[in-house]
mmCIF file of C-alpha atoms in Angstrom:
data_model
loop_
_atom_site.group_PDB
_atom_site.id
_atom_site.type_symbol
_atom_site.label_atom_id
_atom_site.label_comp_id
_atom_site.label_asym_id
_atom_site.label_seq_id
_atom_site.Cartn_x
_atom_site.Cartn_y
_atom_site.Cartn_z
ATOM 1 C CA MET A 1 0.009 0.118 -0.078
ATOM 2 C CA ILE A 2 2.601 2.845 1.014
ATOM 3 C CA SER A 3 5.283 0.980 -1.176
ATOM 4 C CA ARG A 4 3.022 1.859 -4.288
ATOM 5 C CA ILE A 5 3.085 5.950 -3.345
ATOM 6 C CA ILE A 6 6.771 6.217 -2.611
ATOM 7 C CA LYS A 7 8.541 3.379 -4.825
ATOM 8 C CA PRO A 8 7.921 5.201 -8.133
ATOM 9 C CA ALA A 9 9.280 8.725 -6.201
ATOM 10 C CA VAL A 10 12.056 6.824 -4.378
ATOM 11 C CA THR A 11 13.159 4.913 -7.575
ATOM 12 C CA ARG A 12 13.599 8.127 -9.593
ATOM 13 C CA VAL A 13 15.659 9.750 -6.736
ATOM 14 C CA ILE A 14 18.162 6.006 -6.526
ATOM 15 C CA THR A 15 18.777 5.900 -10.455
ATOM 16 C CA PRO A 16 21.293 8.031 -10.638
ATOM 17 C CA THR A 17 23.427 5.996 -8.307
ATOM 18 C CA ALA A 18 22.222 2.684 -9.557
ATOM 19 C CA LYS A 19 23.535 3.469 -13.149
ATOM 20 C CA ALA A 20 26.833 4.113 -11.519
ATOM 21 C CA MET A 21 26.703 1.291 -9.922
ATOM 22 C CA LEU A 22 26.151 -0.766 -12.823
ATOM 23 C CA ARG A 23 29.108 1.349 -14.481
ATOM 24 C CA ILE A 24 31.422 0.086 -12.025
ATOM 25 C CA GLY A 25 30.967 -3.573 -12.229
ATOM 26 C CA PHE A 26 28.016 -3.947 -9.333
ATOM 27 C CA THR A 27 25.442 -6.558 -10.338
ATOM 28 C CA PRO A 28 21.753 -6.677 -9.109
ATOM 29 C CA ASN A 29 22.097 -10.226 -7.353
ATOM 30 C CA GLY A 30 25.228 -9.043 -5.859
ATOM 31 C CA VAL A 31 23.361 -6.167 -4.401
ATOM 32 C CA THR A 32 21.000 -8.457 -2.807
ATOM 33 C CA VAL A 33 22.901 -10.423 -1.489
ATOM 34 C CA VAL A 34 25.098 -7.981 0.291
ATOM 35 C CA GLY A 35 22.066 -5.785 1.546
ATOM 36 C CA ALA A 36 21.229 -9.234 2.613
ATOM 37 C CA ILE A 37 24.124 -9.928 4.242
ATOM 38 C CA GLY A 38 24.088 -6.438 6.683
ATOM 39 C CA VAL A 39 20.829 -6.914 7.303
ATOM 40 C CA VAL A 40 21.354 -9.994 9.008
ATOM 41 C CA ALA A 41 24.458 -9.351 10.537
ATOM 42 C CA SER A 42 22.805 -5.763 12.038
ATOM 43 C CA ALA A 43 20.099 -7.644 13.052
ATOM 44 C CA PHE A 44 22.198 -10.682 14.807
ATOM 45 C CA ILE A 45 25.089 -7.638 16.220
ATOM 46 C CA PHE A 46 23.104 -4.533 17.682
ATOM 47 C CA TYR A 47 19.866 -5.834 18.786
ATOM 48 C CA PRO A 48 20.628 -8.804 21.127
ATOM 49 C CA SER A 49 23.448 -6.258 22.660
ATOM 50 C CA GLY A 50 20.553 -3.456 22.981
ATOM 51 C CA ARG A 51 21.998 -1.070 20.368
ATOM 52 C CA LEU A 52 18.447 -0.796 19.133
ATOM 53 C CA PHE A 53 18.586 2.970 17.797
ATOM 54 C CA LEU A 54 21.813 2.104 16.080
ATOM 55 C CA GLY A 55 20.784 -1.213 14.825
ATOM 56 C CA SER A 56 17.714 0.524 13.062
ATOM 57 C CA VAL A 57 19.933 2.874 11.342
ATOM 58 C CA ILE A 58 22.135 0.625 9.831
ATOM 59 C CA ILE A 59 19.302 -1.978 9.061
ATOM 60 C CA SER A 60 17.519 0.458 6.876
ATOM 61 C CA PHE A 61 20.618 1.098 4.984
ATOM 62 C CA PHE A 62 21.320 -2.610 3.973
ATOM 63 C CA ALA A 63 17.168 -2.487 3.152
ATOM 64 C CA LEU A 64 17.449 -0.128 0.432
ATOM 65 C CA SER A 65 19.189 -2.493 -1.531
ATOM 66 C CA ASP A 66 16.043 -4.022 -2.015
ATOM 67 C CA LEU A 67 14.797 -0.633 -4.061
ATOM 68 C CA PHE A 68 18.437 -0.970 -5.643
ATOM 69 C CA ASP A 69 18.511 -4.433 -6.800
ATOM 70 C CA GLY A 70 15.635 -3.466 -8.949
ATOM 71 C CA THR A 71 16.470 -0.633 -10.178
ATOM 72 C CA MET A 72 19.836 -1.976 -11.556
ATOM 73 C CA ALA A 73 17.958 -4.757 -13.600
ATOM 74 C CA ARG A 74 15.835 -2.196 -15.282
ATOM 75 C CA ILE A 75 18.086 -0.194 -16.128
ATOM 76 C CA SER A 76 20.160 -3.154 -17.861
ATOM 77 C CA GLY A 77 17.526 -4.070 -19.632
ATOM 78 C CA GLN A 78 18.160 -7.868 -18.391
ATOM 79 C CA GLY A 79 15.276 -7.925 -16.078
ATOM 80 C CA SER A 80 15.831 -9.959 -12.592
ATOM 81 C CA GLY A 81 15.007 -13.310 -14.753
ATOM 82 C CA LYS A 82 13.868 -16.444 -12.363
ATOM 83 C CA TRP A 83 17.039 -17.254 -10.347
ATOM 84 C CA GLY A 84 17.060 -12.965 -9.784
ATOM 85 C CA ASN A 85 13.268 -12.802 -8.507
ATOM 86 C CA PHE A 86 13.480 -16.717 -6.631
ATOM 87 C CA LEU A 87 17.110 -15.094 -4.865
ATOM 88 C CA ASP A 88 15.215 -11.837 -3.898
ATOM 89 C CA SER A 89 11.909 -13.244 -2.622
ATOM 90 C CA THR A 90 13.788 -15.843 -0.233
ATOM 91 C CA LEU A 91 16.407 -13.270 0.836
ATOM 92 C CA ASP A 92 13.668 -11.198 2.044
ATOM 93 C CA ARG A 93 11.921 -13.628 3.653
ATOM 94 C CA ILE A 94 15.619 -14.234 6.049
ATOM 95 C CA THR A 95 15.975 -10.727 6.620
ATOM 96 C CA ASP A 96 12.756 -9.489 7.677
ATOM 97 C CA SER A 97 12.939 -12.535 10.153
ATOM 98 C CA SER A 98 16.399 -11.757 11.587
ATOM 99 C CA VAL A 99 15.086 -7.825 12.304
ATOM 100 C CA LEU A 100 12.494 -9.928 14.986
ATOM 101 C CA ILE A 101 14.399 -13.019 16.044
ATOM 102 C CA GLY A 102 17.370 -10.306 17.192
ATOM 103 C CA LEU A 103 14.686 -8.304 18.994
ATOM 104 C CA ILE A 104 13.507 -11.867 20.353
ATOM 105 C CA LEU A 105 16.544 -12.690 21.309
ATOM 106 C CA LEU A 106 17.351 -9.043 23.914
ATOM 107 C CA LEU A 107 13.220 -9.440 24.908
ATOM 108 C CA ASN A 108 13.748 -13.128 25.709
ATOM 109 C CA LYS A 109 17.367 -12.036 27.757
ATOM 110 C CA ASN A 110 14.951 -9.333 29.595
ATOM 111 C CA SER A 111 12.491 -12.019 30.589
ATOM 112 C CA ASP A 112 10.520 -9.237 28.665
ATOM 113 C CA ARG A 113 6.525 -10.430 28.115
ATOM 114 C CA LEU A 114 6.507 -8.455 24.777
ATOM 115 C CA VAL A 115 7.998 -12.174 23.440
ATOM 116 C CA PRO A 116 5.054 -13.802 22.538
ATOM 117 C CA VAL A 117 3.714 -11.145 20.645
ATOM 118 C CA VAL A 118 7.083 -10.224 18.619
ATOM 119 C CA LEU A 119 6.190 -14.113 17.872
ATOM 120 C CA LEU A 120 3.175 -13.664 16.742
ATOM 121 C CA ALA A 121 4.226 -11.113 14.421
ATOM 122 C CA LEU A 122 7.325 -12.944 13.143
ATOM 123 C CA MET A 123 4.889 -15.896 12.115
ATOM 124 C CA THR A 124 2.245 -13.815 10.753
ATOM 125 C CA GLY A 125 5.383 -12.082 8.363
ATOM 126 C CA ILE A 126 6.559 -15.076 7.299
ATOM 127 C CA LEU A 127 2.364 -16.555 6.330
ATOM 128 C CA VAL A 128 1.619 -13.323 4.135
ATOM 129 C CA PRO A 129 4.112 -14.018 2.266
ATOM 130 C CA TYR A 130 4.070 -17.911 1.644
ATOM 131 C CA ILE A 131 -0.099 -17.940 1.098
ATOM 132 C CA ARG A 132 0.666 -15.389 -1.880
ATOM 133 C CA ALA A 133 3.416 -17.729 -3.216
ATOM 134 C CA LYS A 134 1.108 -21.178 -2.770
ATOM 135 C CA ALA A 135 -1.660 -18.610 -4.178
ATOM 136 C CA GLU A 136 0.139 -17.982 -7.759
ATOM 137 C CA SER A 137 1.245 -21.233 -7.586
ATOM 138 C CA LEU A 138 -2.006 -22.275 -8.226
ATOM 139 C CA GLY A 139 -2.645 -20.036 -10.800
ATOM 140 C CA ILE A 140 -4.953 -17.111 -7.917
ATOM 141 C CA GLU A 141 -3.087 -14.061 -7.897
ATOM 142 C CA CYS A 142 -2.914 -13.071 -4.044
ATOM 143 C CA SER A 143 -1.391 -9.629 -3.456
ATOM 144 C CA GLY A 144 -2.086 -7.019 -1.555
ATOM 145 C CA GLY A 145 -3.855 -6.693 1.865
ATOM 146 C CA LEU A 146 -3.925 -4.294 4.617
ATOM 147 C CA ALA A 147 -0.494 -4.131 5.382
ATOM 148 C CA GLU A 148 2.426 -5.873 2.629
ATOM 149 C CA ARG A 149 6.395 -6.241 3.480
ATOM 150 C CA THR A 150 7.422 -2.633 3.325
ATOM 151 C CA GLU A 151 4.985 -1.628 5.788
ATOM 152 C CA ARG A 152 5.513 -3.875 8.285
ATOM 153 C CA LEU A 153 9.341 -4.058 8.082
ATOM 154 C CA MET A 154 8.770 -0.119 8.330
ATOM 155 C CA LEU A 155 6.658 -0.248 11.601
ATOM 156 C CA ALA A 156 8.872 -2.725 12.880
ATOM 157 C CA LEU A 157 12.415 -0.661 12.548
ATOM 158 C CA LEU A 158 10.782 2.540 13.467
ATOM 159 C CA ALA A 159 8.846 0.930 16.709
ATOM 160 C CA ILE A 160 12.684 -1.051 17.616
ATOM 161 C CA ALA A 161 14.332 2.933 16.594
ATOM 162 C CA LEU A 162 12.369 4.234 19.016
ATOM 163 C CA HIS A 163 12.501 2.250 21.997
ATOM 164 C CA GLY A 164 15.897 2.488 21.211
ATOM 165 C CA LEU A 165 15.919 6.569 22.241
ATOM 166 C CA HIS A 166 13.965 5.789 25.222
ATOM 167 C CA LEU A 167 10.339 6.434 24.318
ATOM 168 C CA PRO A 168 8.057 4.967 26.442
ATOM 169 C CA PHE A 169 5.652 2.103 24.867
ATOM 170 C CA ALA A 170 6.759 2.416 21.453
ATOM 171 C CA LEU A 171 7.969 -1.125 21.077
ATOM 172 C CA ALA A 172 4.961 -2.434 22.440
ATOM 173 C CA ILE A 173 2.572 -0.884 20.408
ATOM 174 C CA GLY A 174 4.696 -1.064 17.679
ATOM 175 C CA MET A 175 4.797 -4.758 17.950
ATOM 176 C CA TRP A 176 1.164 -5.158 18.767
ATOM 177 C CA ILE A 177 0.533 -3.271 16.195
ATOM 178 C CA LEU A 178 2.246 -5.208 13.660
ATOM 179 C CA ALA A 179 1.339 -8.426 14.826
ATOM 180 C CA ILE A 180 -2.902 -7.309 14.532
ATOM 181 C CA LEU A 181 -2.060 -6.008 11.093
ATOM 182 C CA GLY A 182 0.125 -9.123 9.956
ATOM 183 C CA ALA A 183 -2.907 -11.205 11.126
ATOM 184 C CA ILE A 184 -5.515 -9.121 9.048
ATOM 185 C CA THR A 185 -3.648 -9.873 6.495
ATOM 186 C CA VAL A 186 -3.188 -13.097 6.908
ATOM 187 C CA VAL A 187 -6.753 -13.490 6.745
ATOM 188 C CA GLN A 188 -7.758 -11.518 4.020
ATOM 189 C CA ARG A 189 -5.520 -13.730 1.922
ATOM 190 C CA ILE A 190 -6.994 -16.636 2.834
ATOM 191 C CA MET A 191 -10.224 -14.604 2.249
ATOM 192 C CA ILE A 192 -9.187 -13.874 -2.086
ATOM 193 C CA VAL A 193 -7.729 -17.284 -2.331
ATOM 194 C CA ARG A 194 -11.394 -18.577 -1.163
ATOM 195 C CA ASN A 195 -13.549 -17.023 -3.108
ATOM 196 C CA ALA A 196 -10.910 -17.337 -6.515
ATOM 197 C CA THR A 197 -11.562 -21.038 -5.937
ATOM 198 C CA GLN A 198 -15.288 -20.552 -4.789
ATOM 199 C CA GLU A 199 -15.603 -19.095 -8.260
#
């Protein structure tokens, strides 16, 4: 939802940088892998040690690779291809999960009662793209929903960063919203598939 609004504008801004990266030899798939490694490493280094704001800033930087690789593939005229699409989708699941797992490690160490809520957010974050992939394997279009990947990742990083700045209840509110929106999106996509199969 949000990504459909901001992505075109962001793409226009990063296009010159993407062209420069192609000229010096970077590839879309290479950028995807580097970005994923950066997100996972940052989540497991900074979050469990309690450096939440710094970790969120660095993760946000590496997460931009998701915009750069697509722009680079389009500019090069090669497209991302089947392997590129598969790699990008798989690494998205790994990076998204690592953000919440890194947070869970910190919360669990502190015996925080928010752990089950973050686990629910993690589960729905895995289910949302799985439902779409399974539906599309059956020939059913199943995109959309209240909270797609971009919205969920932005909300998670914002809540974690604000908690790192010692803003009261930011993490609890953010994680509850993330879990609820994720659950609603799962139900929405299930209903999309159900309606399509009933027709």
